[in-house]
Amino acid sequence: MSKPDIDRWAETGGMGVEEVFDAIGVGLAKDYDRGILTWGFCDRVANDLFGVLVQTEFSGQCDLFWQFYLAFDCSEMKPTEAESDALAREEIAKFLSSLAAADPNLKSR
C-alpha cells in the first residue's frame, strides 16, 4: 500500500484522503470484530497505513482511522498475541459501539 494507492482510491471513490482512511479503518474494524481478520493481519495493516498517512503529509482529520489504529497500537505492548488480541477486541468493540450510538445505520455486526 502506498500514497499513490490512497490517492487513486480517493479519486475513484470521489472522496477525500481522510474519508478513504476512515472507510478503511471502519471496514477493517468490522471484519476484525466479526472474526474474519486476525489480530496480526490488522496490526500489520494499521502500521502500514500509518506509514502511508505519514507519507501523505496529511494535515486533516481521519478520526475513525485513528481509533482503529490506536486499538492495535496499544495492544502491541501485551506480552502475548492472545493478550494483544483480547485488548484489541475490547477497544474495537468500544469503537464500533460508539459508531452505532452516533449513527444507528453503522451497526457493528
mmCIF file of N, CA, C and O in Angstrom:
data_model
loop_
_atom_site.group_PDB
_atom_site.id
_atom_site.type_symbol
_atom_site.label_atom_id
_atom_site.label_comp_id
_atom_site.label_asym_id
_atom_site.label_seq_id
_atom_site.Cartn_x
_atom_site.Cartn_y
_atom_site.Cartn_z
ATOM 1 N N MET A 1 0.843 -1.163 0.000
ATOM 2 C CA MET A 1 0.000 0.000 0.000
ATOM 3 C C MET A 1 0.896 1.236 0.000
ATOM 4 O O MET A 1 1.893 1.277 0.710
ATOM 5 N N SER A 2 0.496 2.242 -0.779
ATOM 6 C CA SER A 2 1.323 3.431 -0.898
ATOM 7 C C SER A 2 0.446 4.665 -1.077
ATOM 8 O O SER A 2 -0.770 4.558 -1.275
ATOM 9 N N LYS A 3 1.093 5.813 -1.031
ATOM 10 C CA LYS A 3 0.382 7.074 -1.224
ATOM 11 C C LYS A 3 -0.366 7.097 -2.559
ATOM 12 O O LYS A 3 -1.538 7.494 -2.602
ATOM 13 N N PRO A 4 0.252 6.649 -3.672
ATOM 14 C CA PRO A 4 -0.500 6.625 -4.935
ATOM 15 C C PRO A 4 -1.759 5.748 -4.865
ATOM 16 O O PRO A 4 -2.764 6.063 -5.493
ATOM 17 N N ASP A 5 -1.708 4.648 -4.095
ATOM 18 C CA ASP A 5 -2.900 3.808 -3.931
ATOM 19 C C ASP A 5 -4.022 4.612 -3.275
ATOM 20 O O ASP A 5 -5.162 4.601 -3.741
ATOM 21 N N ILE A 6 -3.694 5.291 -2.178
ATOM 22 C CA ILE A 6 -4.696 6.070 -1.448
ATOM 23 C C ILE A 6 -5.236 7.183 -2.337
ATOM 24 O O ILE A 6 -6.452 7.415 -2.399
ATOM 25 N N ASP A 7 -4.352 7.862 -3.039
ATOM 26 C CA ASP A 7 -4.782 8.933 -3.949
ATOM 27 C C ASP A 7 -5.731 8.391 -5.024
ATOM 28 O O ASP A 7 -6.753 9.005 -5.336
ATOM 29 N N ARG A 8 -5.389 7.234 -5.583
ATOM 30 C CA ARG A 8 -6.231 6.610 -6.621
ATOM 31 C C ARG A 8 -7.590 6.215 -6.053
ATOM 32 O O ARG A 8 -8.629 6.453 -6.665
ATOM 33 N N TRP A 9 -7.597 5.622 -4.853
ATOM 34 C CA TRP A 9 -8.863 5.230 -4.233
ATOM 35 C C TRP A 9 -9.726 6.451 -3.935
ATOM 36 O O TRP A 9 -10.943 6.407 -4.102
ATOM 37 N N ALA A 10 -9.100 7.523 -3.487
ATOM 38 C CA ALA A 10 -9.841 8.754 -3.198
ATOM 39 C C ALA A 10 -10.467 9.295 -4.487
ATOM 40 O O ALA A 10 -11.653 9.649 -4.509
ATOM 41 N N GLU A 11 -9.668 9.343 -5.552
ATOM 42 C CA GLU A 11 -10.176 9.861 -6.824
ATOM 43 C C GLU A 11 -11.282 8.968 -7.378
ATOM 44 O O GLU A 11 -12.339 9.449 -7.792
ATOM 45 N N THR A 12 -11.042 7.660 -7.370
ATOM 46 C CA THR A 12 -12.026 6.714 -7.904
ATOM 47 C C THR A 12 -13.336 6.775 -7.126
ATOM 48 O O THR A 12 -14.416 6.713 -7.714
ATOM 49 N N GLY A 13 -13.232 6.910 -5.809
ATOM 50 C CA GLY A 13 -14.429 6.933 -4.970
ATOM 51 C C GLY A 13 -15.036 8.306 -4.784
ATOM 52 O O GLY A 13 -16.057 8.452 -4.114
ATOM 53 N N GLY A 14 -14.400 9.326 -5.366
ATOM 54 C CA GLY A 14 -14.906 10.678 -5.190
ATOM 55 C C GLY A 14 -14.864 11.120 -3.739
ATOM 56 O O GLY A 14 -15.768 11.813 -3.258
ATOM 57 N N MET A 15 -13.808 10.709 -3.047
ATOM 58 C CA MET A 15 -13.674 11.007 -1.624
ATOM 59 C C MET A 15 -12.384 11.757 -1.376
ATOM 60 O O MET A 15 -11.485 11.757 -2.213
ATOM 61 N N GLY A 16 -12.309 12.343 -0.186
ATOM 62 C CA GLY A 16 -11.056 12.925 0.261
ATOM 63 C C GLY A 16 -10.193 11.846 0.887
ATOM 64 O O GLY A 16 -10.665 10.753 1.205
ATOM 65 N N VAL A 17 -8.929 12.150 1.068
ATOM 66 C CA VAL A 17 -7.999 11.200 1.669
ATOM 67 C C VAL A 17 -8.492 10.767 3.048
ATOM 68 O O VAL A 17 -8.449 9.586 3.396
ATOM 69 N N GLU A 18 -8.984 11.709 3.849
ATOM 70 C CA GLU A 18 -9.463 11.366 5.194
ATOM 71 C C GLU A 18 -10.624 10.384 5.133
ATOM 72 O O GLU A 18 -10.716 9.472 5.958
ATOM 73 N N GLU A 19 -11.490 10.531 4.143
ATOM 74 C CA GLU A 19 -12.614 9.601 4.011
ATOM 75 C C GLU A 19 -12.138 8.200 3.636
ATOM 76 O O GLU A 19 -12.705 7.205 4.085
ATOM 77 N N VAL A 20 -11.108 8.119 2.825
ATOM 78 C CA VAL A 20 -10.544 6.816 2.454
ATOM 79 C C VAL A 20 -9.989 6.130 3.697
ATOM 80 O O VAL A 20 -10.292 4.958 3.962
ATOM 81 N N PHE A 21 -9.171 6.850 4.466
ATOM 82 C CA PHE A 21 -8.611 6.260 5.681
ATOM 83 C C PHE A 21 -9.707 5.847 6.654
ATOM 84 O O PHE A 21 -9.658 4.763 7.243
ATOM 85 N N ASP A 22 -10.713 6.695 6.834
ATOM 86 C CA ASP A 22 -11.807 6.362 7.746
ATOM 87 C C ASP A 22 -12.570 5.125 7.272
ATOM 88 O O ASP A 22 -12.879 4.232 8.064
ATOM 89 N N ALA A 23 -12.858 5.060 5.976
ATOM 90 C CA ALA A 23 -13.590 3.909 5.438
ATOM 91 C C ALA A 23 -12.796 2.619 5.619
ATOM 92 O O ALA A 23 -13.359 1.572 5.980
ATOM 93 N N ILE A 24 -11.508 2.684 5.377
ATOM 94 C CA ILE A 24 -10.663 1.504 5.562
ATOM 95 C C ILE A 24 -10.658 1.092 7.035
ATOM 96 O O ILE A 24 -10.818 -0.089 7.358
ATOM 97 N N GLY A 25 -10.487 2.050 7.930
ATOM 98 C CA GLY A 25 -10.467 1.749 9.360
ATOM 99 C C GLY A 25 -11.756 1.115 9.841
ATOM 100 O O GLY A 25 -11.738 0.113 10.572
ATOM 101 N N VAL A 26 -12.882 1.660 9.428
ATOM 102 C CA VAL A 26 -14.182 1.117 9.852
ATOM 103 C C VAL A 26 -14.392 -0.275 9.261
ATOM 104 O O VAL A 26 -14.805 -1.212 9.962
ATOM 105 N N GLY A 27 -14.087 -0.440 7.993
ATOM 106 C CA GLY A 27 -14.267 -1.749 7.355
ATOM 107 C C GLY A 27 -13.414 -2.833 7.990
ATOM 108 O O GLY A 27 -13.896 -3.940 8.269
ATOM 109 N N LEU A 28 -12.154 -2.510 8.251
ATOM 110 C CA LEU A 28 -11.270 -3.488 8.891
ATOM 111 C C LEU A 28 -11.722 -3.779 10.319
ATOM 112 O O LEU A 28 -11.690 -4.940 10.760
ATOM 113 N N ALA A 29 -12.167 -2.749 11.033
ATOM 114 C CA ALA A 29 -12.640 -2.954 12.407
ATOM 115 C C ALA A 29 -13.848 -3.893 12.433
ATOM 116 O O ALA A 29 -13.922 -4.797 13.268
ATOM 117 N N LYS A 30 -14.763 -3.704 11.506
ATOM 118 C CA LYS A 30 -15.944 -4.576 11.445
ATOM 119 C C LYS A 30 -15.558 -6.020 11.143
ATOM 120 O O LYS A 30 -16.065 -6.950 11.772
ATOM 121 N N ASP A 31 -14.661 -6.211 10.178
ATOM 122 C CA ASP A 31 -14.252 -7.572 9.832
ATOM 123 C C ASP A 31 -13.436 -8.221 10.952
ATOM 124 O O ASP A 31 -13.535 -9.429 11.173
ATOM 125 N N TYR A 32 -12.654 -7.443 11.663
ATOM 126 C CA TYR A 32 -11.925 -7.972 12.818
ATOM 127 C C TYR A 32 -12.910 -8.375 13.909
ATOM 128 O O TYR A 32 -12.808 -9.463 14.485
ATOM 129 N N ASP A 33 -13.885 -7.516 14.167
ATOM 130 C CA ASP A 33 -14.894 -7.802 15.189
ATOM 131 C C ASP A 33 -15.685 -9.070 14.863
ATOM 132 O O ASP A 33 -16.032 -9.839 15.750
ATOM 133 N N ARG A 34 -15.921 -9.293 13.586
ATOM 134 C CA ARG A 34 -16.657 -10.490 13.149
ATOM 135 C C ARG A 34 -15.789 -11.745 13.161
ATOM 136 O O ARG A 34 -16.267 -12.834 12.914
ATOM 137 N N GLY A 35 -14.485 -11.584 13.388
ATOM 138 C CA GLY A 35 -13.585 -12.728 13.408
ATOM 139 C C GLY A 35 -13.070 -13.114 12.030
ATOM 140 O O GLY A 35 -12.436 -14.160 11.876
ATOM 141 N N ILE A 36 -13.312 -12.278 11.037
ATOM 142 C CA ILE A 36 -12.855 -12.559 9.679
ATOM 143 C C ILE A 36 -11.352 -12.302 9.561
ATOM 144 O O ILE A 36 -10.642 -13.037 8.879
ATOM 145 N N LEU A 37 -10.886 -11.251 10.229
ATOM 146 C CA LEU A 37 -9.473 -10.877 10.176
ATOM 147 C C LEU A 37 -8.796 -11.154 11.515
ATOM 148 O O LEU A 37 -9.436 -11.050 12.570
ATOM 149 N N THR A 38 -7.526 -11.461 11.482
ATOM 150 C CA THR A 38 -6.778 -11.764 12.707
ATOM 151 C C THR A 38 -6.138 -10.501 13.279
ATOM 152 O O THR A 38 -5.989 -9.488 12.582
ATOM 153 N N TRP A 39 -5.702 -10.611 14.540
ATOM 154 C CA TRP A 39 -5.006 -9.511 15.175
ATOM 155 C C TRP A 39 -3.723 -9.188 14.389
ATOM 156 O O TRP A 39 -3.446 -8.020 14.109
ATOM 157 N N GLY A 40 -2.963 -10.197 14.037
ATOM 158 C CA GLY A 40 -1.703 -9.980 13.334
ATOM 159 C C GLY A 40 -1.905 -9.251 12.010
ATOM 160 O O GLY A 40 -1.154 -8.332 11.676
ATOM 161 N N PHE A 41 -2.911 -9.656 11.256
ATOM 162 C CA PHE A 41 -3.190 -9.003 9.981
ATOM 163 C C PHE A 41 -3.557 -7.538 10.197
ATOM 164 O O PHE A 41 -3.004 -6.641 9.560
ATOM 165 N N CYS A 42 -4.501 -7.281 11.105
ATOM 166 C CA CYS A 42 -4.956 -5.904 11.343
ATOM 167 C C CYS A 42 -3.844 -5.033 11.902
ATOM 168 O O CYS A 42 -3.726 -3.852 11.539
ATOM 169 N N ASP A 43 -3.011 -5.581 12.768
ATOM 170 C CA ASP A 43 -1.907 -4.816 13.318
ATOM 171 C C ASP A 43 -0.936 -4.405 12.204
ATOM 172 O O ASP A 43 -0.493 -3.258 12.141
ATOM 173 N N ARG A 44 -0.627 -5.335 11.325
ATOM 174 C CA ARG A 44 0.277 -5.019 10.203
ATOM 175 C C ARG A 44 -0.330 -3.962 9.281
ATOM 176 O O ARG A 44 0.350 -3.020 8.868
ATOM 177 N N VAL A 45 -1.616 -4.119 8.957
ATOM 178 C CA VAL A 45 -2.273 -3.151 8.076
ATOM 179 C C VAL A 45 -2.345 -1.786 8.739
ATOM 180 O O VAL A 45 -2.091 -0.760 8.099
ATOM 181 N N ALA A 46 -2.669 -1.755 10.030
ATOM 182 C CA ALA A 46 -2.727 -0.472 10.751
ATOM 183 C C ALA A 46 -1.370 0.223 10.692
ATOM 184 O O ALA A 46 -1.293 1.428 10.421
ATOM 185 N N ASN A 47 -0.309 -0.524 10.914
ATOM 186 C CA ASN A 47 1.034 0.062 10.863
ATOM 187 C C ASN A 47 1.404 0.505 9.456
ATOM 188 O O ASN A 47 2.000 1.578 9.264
ATOM 189 N N ASP A 48 1.059 -0.302 8.460
ATOM 190 C CA ASP A 48 1.339 0.074 7.070
ATOM 191 C C ASP A 48 0.581 1.340 6.682
ATOM 192 O O ASP A 48 1.130 2.235 6.046
ATOM 193 N N LEU A 49 -0.686 1.410 7.071
ATOM 194 C CA LEU A 49 -1.488 2.597 6.755
ATOM 195 C C LEU A 49 -0.959 3.831 7.473
ATOM 196 O O LEU A 49 -0.983 4.932 6.919
ATOM 197 N N PHE A 50 -0.482 3.645 8.695
ATOM 198 C CA PHE A 50 0.125 4.768 9.408
ATOM 199 C C PHE A 50 1.312 5.305 8.613
ATOM 200 O O PHE A 50 1.480 6.516 8.461
ATOM 201 N N GLY A 51 2.130 4.407 8.088
ATOM 202 C CA GLY A 51 3.266 4.816 7.272
ATOM 203 C C GLY A 51 2.835 5.586 6.037
ATOM 204 O O GLY A 51 3.441 6.595 5.679
ATOM 205 N N VAL A 52 1.765 5.129 5.399
ATOM 206 C CA VAL A 52 1.250 5.827 4.225
ATOM 207 C C VAL A 52 0.709 7.195 4.628
ATOM 208 O O VAL A 52 0.926 8.183 3.934
ATOM 209 N N LEU A 53 0.042 7.256 5.765
ATOM 210 C CA LEU A 53 -0.504 8.535 6.245
ATOM 211 C C LEU A 53 0.625 9.537 6.471
ATOM 212 O O LEU A 53 0.518 10.702 6.092
ATOM 213 N N VAL A 54 1.723 9.073 7.022
ATOM 214 C CA VAL A 54 2.884 9.950 7.232
ATOM 215 C C VAL A 54 3.434 10.415 5.881
ATOM 216 O O VAL A 54 3.783 11.586 5.712
ATOM 217 N N GLN A 55 3.473 9.517 4.896
ATOM 218 C CA GLN A 55 3.967 9.869 3.561
ATOM 219 C C GLN A 55 3.104 10.934 2.888
ATOM 220 O O GLN A 55 3.596 11.710 2.083
ATOM 221 N N THR A 56 1.805 10.935 3.195
ATOM 222 C CA THR A 56 0.901 11.870 2.522
ATOM 223 C C THR A 56 1.056 13.280 3.059
ATOM 224 O O THR A 56 0.540 14.215 2.470
ATOM 225 N N GLU A 57 1.770 13.429 4.190
ATOM 226 C CA GLU A 57 1.885 14.727 4.846
ATOM 227 C C GLU A 57 0.503 15.327 5.044
ATOM 228 O O GLU A 57 0.267 16.512 4.876
ATOM 229 N N PHE A 58 -0.418 14.465 5.396
ATOM 230 C CA PHE A 58 -1.821 14.805 5.551
ATOM 231 C C PHE A 58 -2.032 15.600 6.830
ATOM 232 O O PHE A 58 -1.545 15.235 7.885
ATOM 233 N N SER A 59 -2.765 16.688 6.732
ATOM 234 C CA SER A 59 -2.988 17.529 7.913
ATOM 235 C C SER A 59 -4.453 17.560 8.336
ATOM 236 O O SER A 59 -4.805 18.270 9.263
ATOM 237 N N GLY A 60 -5.298 16.795 7.675
ATOM 238 C CA GLY A 60 -6.724 16.792 8.002
ATOM 239 C C GLY A 60 -7.072 15.808 9.108
ATOM 240 O O GLY A 60 -6.199 15.271 9.781
ATOM 241 N N GLN A 61 -8.344 15.577 9.269
ATOM 242 C CA GLN A 61 -8.852 14.679 10.300
ATOM 243 C C GLN A 61 -9.262 13.346 9.688
ATOM 244 O O GLN A 61 -9.931 13.317 8.664
ATOM 245 N N CYS A 62 -8.858 12.283 10.312
ATOM 246 C CA CYS A 62 -9.370 10.950 9.961
ATOM 247 C C CYS A 62 -9.538 10.207 11.287
ATOM 248 O O CYS A 62 -8.845 9.235 11.566
ATOM 249 N N ASP A 63 -10.437 10.738 12.103
ATOM 250 C CA ASP A 63 -10.632 10.251 13.466
ATOM 251 C C ASP A 63 -11.023 8.782 13.543
ATOM 252 O O ASP A 63 -10.610 8.082 14.458
ATOM 253 N N LEU A 64 -11.806 8.314 12.599
ATOM 254 C CA LEU A 64 -12.228 6.910 12.638
ATOM 255 C C LEU A 64 -11.035 5.991 12.375
ATOM 256 O O LEU A 64 -10.879 4.957 13.034
ATOM 257 N N PHE A 65 -10.201 6.362 11.419
ATOM 258 C CA PHE A 65 -8.996 5.567 11.194
ATOM 259 C C PHE A 65 -8.138 5.553 12.452
ATOM 260 O O PHE A 65 -7.603 4.508 12.828
ATOM 261 N N TRP A 66 -7.956 6.702 13.101
ATOM 262 C CA TRP A 66 -7.098 6.766 14.290
ATOM 263 C C TRP A 66 -7.618 5.862 15.390
ATOM 264 O O TRP A 66 -6.830 5.230 16.102
ATOM 265 N N GLN A 67 -8.933 5.769 15.542
ATOM 266 C CA GLN A 67 -9.477 4.878 16.574
ATOM 267 C C GLN A 67 -9.142 3.424 16.260
ATOM 268 O O GLN A 67 -8.794 2.652 17.151
ATOM 269 N N PHE A 68 -9.246 3.057 14.988
ATOM 270 C CA PHE A 68 -8.853 1.711 14.572
ATOM 271 C C PHE A 68 -7.367 1.505 14.840
ATOM 272 O O PHE A 68 -6.958 0.517 15.459
ATOM 273 N N TYR A 69 -6.553 2.431 14.380
ATOM 274 C CA TYR A 69 -5.099 2.327 14.541
ATOM 275 C C TYR A 69 -4.708 2.202 16.016
ATOM 276 O O TYR A 69 -3.908 1.339 16.388
ATOM 277 N N LEU A 70 -5.247 3.054 16.862
ATOM 278 C CA LEU A 70 -4.871 3.066 18.280
ATOM 279 C C LEU A 70 -5.278 1.786 19.006
ATOM 280 O O LEU A 70 -4.602 1.368 19.947
ATOM 281 N N ALA A 71 -6.361 1.152 18.577
ATOM 282 C CA ALA A 71 -6.768 -0.124 19.190
ATOM 283 C C ALA A 71 -5.660 -1.162 19.026
ATOM 284 O O ALA A 71 -5.385 -1.949 19.945
ATOM 285 N N PHE A 72 -5.005 -1.151 17.890
ATOM 286 C CA PHE A 72 -3.928 -2.112 17.647
ATOM 287 C C PHE A 72 -2.599 -1.620 18.197
ATOM 288 O O PHE A 72 -1.804 -2.405 18.705
ATOM 289 N N ASP A 73 -2.375 -0.325 18.118
ATOM 290 C CA ASP A 73 -1.129 0.231 18.637
ATOM 291 C C ASP A 73 -1.006 -0.040 20.137
ATOM 292 O O ASP A 73 0.040 -0.510 20.592
ATOM 293 N N CYS A 74 -2.049 0.208 20.898
ATOM 294 C CA CYS A 74 -1.972 -0.011 22.350
ATOM 295 C C CYS A 74 -1.888 -1.496 22.690
ATOM 296 O O CYS A 74 -1.290 -1.867 23.687
ATOM 297 N N SER A 75 -2.437 -2.345 21.836
ATOM 298 C CA SER A 75 -2.435 -3.779 22.127
ATOM 299 C C SER A 75 -1.082 -4.432 21.850
ATOM 300 O O SER A 75 -0.823 -5.544 22.309
ATOM 301 N N GLU A 76 -0.208 -3.750 21.119
ATOM 302 C CA GLU A 76 1.104 -4.314 20.792
ATOM 303 C C GLU A 76 1.985 -4.522 22.023
ATOM 304 O O GLU A 76 2.935 -5.295 21.976
ATOM 305 N N MET A 77 1.691 -3.839 23.102
ATOM 306 C CA MET A 77 2.550 -3.895 24.292
ATOM 307 C C MET A 77 2.279 -5.100 25.191
ATOM 308 O O MET A 77 2.964 -5.303 26.175
ATOM 309 N N LYS A 78 1.296 -5.880 24.847
ATOM 310 C CA LYS A 78 0.984 -7.059 25.650
ATOM 311 C C LYS A 78 2.020 -8.147 25.397
ATOM 312 O O LYS A 78 2.567 -8.249 24.296
ATOM 313 N N PRO A 79 2.294 -8.991 26.412
ATOM 314 C CA PRO A 79 3.358 -9.994 26.259
ATOM 315 C C PRO A 79 3.044 -11.129 25.272
ATOM 316 O O PRO A 79 3.965 -11.731 24.722
ATOM 317 N N THR A 80 1.764 -11.413 25.039
ATOM 318 C CA THR A 80 1.432 -12.493 24.100
ATOM 319 C C THR A 80 0.439 -11.982 23.065
ATOM 320 O O THR A 80 -0.292 -11.016 23.308
ATOM 321 N N GLU A 81 0.415 -12.661 21.940
ATOM 322 C CA GLU A 81 -0.547 -12.261 20.900
ATOM 323 C C GLU A 81 -1.977 -12.477 21.381
ATOM 324 O O GLU A 81 -2.865 -11.707 21.027
ATOM 325 N N ALA A 82 -2.217 -13.500 22.194
ATOM 326 C CA ALA A 82 -3.569 -13.731 22.722
ATOM 327 C C ALA A 82 -4.027 -12.547 23.583
ATOM 328 O O ALA A 82 -5.178 -12.109 23.485
ATOM 329 N N GLU A 83 -3.118 -12.020 24.401
ATOM 330 C CA GLU A 83 -3.459 -10.857 25.223
ATOM 331 C C GLU A 83 -3.626 -9.612 24.358
ATOM 332 O O GLU A 83 -4.504 -8.778 24.610
ATOM 333 N N SER A 84 -2.798 -9.497 23.335
ATOM 334 C CA SER A 84 -2.929 -8.380 22.400
ATOM 335 C C SER A 84 -4.275 -8.432 21.703
ATOM 336 O O SER A 84 -4.972 -7.421 21.574
ATOM 337 N N ASP A 85 -4.650 -9.625 21.260
ATOM 338 C CA ASP A 85 -5.930 -9.822 20.586
ATOM 339 C C ASP A 85 -7.088 -9.461 21.515
ATOM 340 O O ASP A 85 -8.020 -8.767 21.104
ATOM 341 N N ALA A 86 -7.020 -9.899 22.763
ATOM 342 C CA ALA A 86 -8.104 -9.617 23.708
ATOM 343 C C ALA A 86 -8.269 -8.111 23.928
ATOM 344 O O ALA A 86 -9.403 -7.591 23.923
ATOM 345 N N LEU A 87 -7.162 -7.400 24.101
ATOM 346 C CA LEU A 87 -7.239 -5.954 24.308
ATOM 347 C C LEU A 87 -7.748 -5.247 23.052
ATOM 348 O O LEU A 87 -8.623 -4.377 23.130
ATOM 349 N N ALA A 88 -7.240 -5.636 21.898
ATOM 350 C CA ALA A 88 -7.696 -5.012 20.653
ATOM 351 C C ALA A 88 -9.186 -5.260 20.439
ATOM 352 O O ALA A 88 -9.914 -4.358 20.019
ATOM 353 N N ARG A 89 -9.656 -6.465 20.765
ATOM 354 C CA ARG A 89 -11.091 -6.765 20.605
ATOM 355 C C ARG A 89 -11.936 -5.866 21.505
ATOM 356 O O ARG A 89 -12.997 -5.390 21.095
ATOM 357 N N GLU A 90 -11.468 -5.641 22.730
ATOM 358 C CA GLU A 90 -12.180 -4.721 23.631
ATOM 359 C C GLU A 90 -12.244 -3.325 23.037
ATOM 360 O O GLU A 90 -13.296 -2.685 23.045
ATOM 361 N N GLU A 91 -11.101 -2.842 22.568
ATOM 362 C CA GLU A 91 -11.029 -1.486 22.017
ATOM 363 C C GLU A 91 -11.864 -1.350 20.739
ATOM 364 O O GLU A 91 -12.540 -0.338 20.542
ATOM 365 N N ILE A 92 -11.820 -2.351 19.899
ATOM 366 C CA ILE A 92 -12.608 -2.317 18.660
ATOM 367 C C ILE A 92 -14.098 -2.383 18.979
ATOM 368 O O ILE A 92 -14.902 -1.681 18.352
ATOM 369 N N ALA A 93 -14.487 -3.186 19.959
ATOM 370 C CA ALA A 93 -15.901 -3.245 20.350
ATOM 371 C C ALA A 93 -16.386 -1.879 20.844
ATOM 372 O O ALA A 93 -17.486 -1.436 20.482
ATOM 373 N N LYS A 94 -15.558 -1.195 21.639
ATOM 374 C CA LYS A 94 -15.922 0.157 22.099
ATOM 375 C C LYS A 94 -16.052 1.106 20.907
ATOM 376 O O LYS A 94 -16.981 1.911 20.840
ATOM 377 N N PHE A 95 -15.087 1.029 20.008
ATOM 378 C CA PHE A 95 -15.090 1.879 18.821
ATOM 379 C C PHE A 95 -16.357 1.665 17.995
ATOM 380 O O PHE A 95 -17.055 2.619 17.639
ATOM 381 N N LEU A 96 -16.691 0.417 17.719
ATOM 382 C CA LEU A 96 -17.866 0.132 16.908
ATOM 383 C C LEU A 96 -19.156 0.495 17.632
ATOM 384 O O LEU A 96 -20.109 0.956 16.998
ATOM 385 N N SER A 97 -19.171 0.327 18.947
ATOM 386 C CA SER A 97 -20.349 0.742 19.725
ATOM 387 C C SER A 97 -20.543 2.246 19.652
ATOM 388 O O SER A 97 -21.672 2.728 19.555
ATOM 389 N N SER A 98 -19.442 2.984 19.704
ATOM 390 C CA SER A 98 -19.552 4.441 19.611
ATOM 391 C C SER A 98 -20.053 4.861 18.229
ATOM 392 O O SER A 98 -20.808 5.826 18.106
ATOM 393 N N LEU A 99 -19.661 4.138 17.203
ATOM 394 C CA LEU A 99 -20.160 4.426 15.857
ATOM 395 C C LEU A 99 -21.660 4.187 15.771
ATOM 396 O O LEU A 99 -22.400 4.992 15.224
ATOM 397 N N ALA A 100 -22.086 3.050 16.314
ATOM 398 C CA ALA A 100 -23.504 2.700 16.276
ATOM 399 C C ALA A 100 -24.335 3.694 17.080
ATOM 400 O O ALA A 100 -25.444 4.040 16.688
ATOM 401 N N ALA A 101 -23.783 4.171 18.203
ATOM 402 C CA ALA A 101 -24.506 5.156 19.020
ATOM 403 C C ALA A 101 -24.622 6.485 18.283
ATOM 404 O O ALA A 101 -25.642 7.160 18.350
ATOM 405 N N ALA A 102 -23.573 6.846 17.545
ATOM 406 C CA ALA A 102 -23.571 8.110 16.807
ATOM 407 C C ALA A 102 -24.452 8.038 15.566
ATOM 408 O O ALA A 102 -25.073 9.014 15.176
ATOM 409 N N ASP A 103 -24.495 6.868 14.939
ATOM 410 C CA ASP A 103 -25.276 6.688 13.715
ATOM 411 C C ASP A 103 -25.801 5.254 13.684
ATOM 412 O O ASP A 103 -25.054 4.331 13.358
ATOM 413 N N PRO A 104 -27.080 5.063 14.012
ATOM 414 C CA PRO A 104 -27.645 3.695 14.049
ATOM 415 C C PRO A 104 -27.492 2.924 12.748
ATOM 416 O O PRO A 104 -27.580 1.711 12.732
ATOM 417 N N ASN A 105 -27.270 3.600 11.628
ATOM 418 C CA ASN A 105 -27.076 2.919 10.350
ATOM 419 C C ASN A 105 -25.717 2.236 10.255
ATOM 420 O O ASN A 105 -25.466 1.452 9.356
ATOM 421 N N LEU A 106 -24.813 2.530 11.199
ATOM 422 C CA LEU A 106 -23.481 1.931 11.218
ATOM 423 C C LEU A 106 -23.413 0.825 12.263
ATOM 424 O O LEU A 106 -22.589 0.841 13.152
ATOM 425 N N LYS A 107 -24.266 -0.159 12.145
ATOM 426 C CA LYS A 107 -24.278 -1.264 13.097
ATOM 427 C C LYS A 107 -22.943 -1.996 13.051
ATOM 428 O O LYS A 107 -22.369 -2.202 11.986
ATOM 429 N N SER A 108 -22.478 -2.407 14.233
ATOM 430 C CA SER A 108 -21.168 -3.042 14.318
ATOM 431 C C SER A 108 -21.177 -4.481 13.822
ATOM 432 O O SER A 108 -20.147 -5.015 13.472
ATOM 433 N N ARG A 109 -22.273 -5.140 13.842
ATOM 434 C CA ARG A 109 -22.291 -6.555 13.436
ATOM 435 C C ARG A 109 -23.367 -6.827 12.443
ATOM 436 O O ARG A 109 -24.318 -6.302 12.249
#
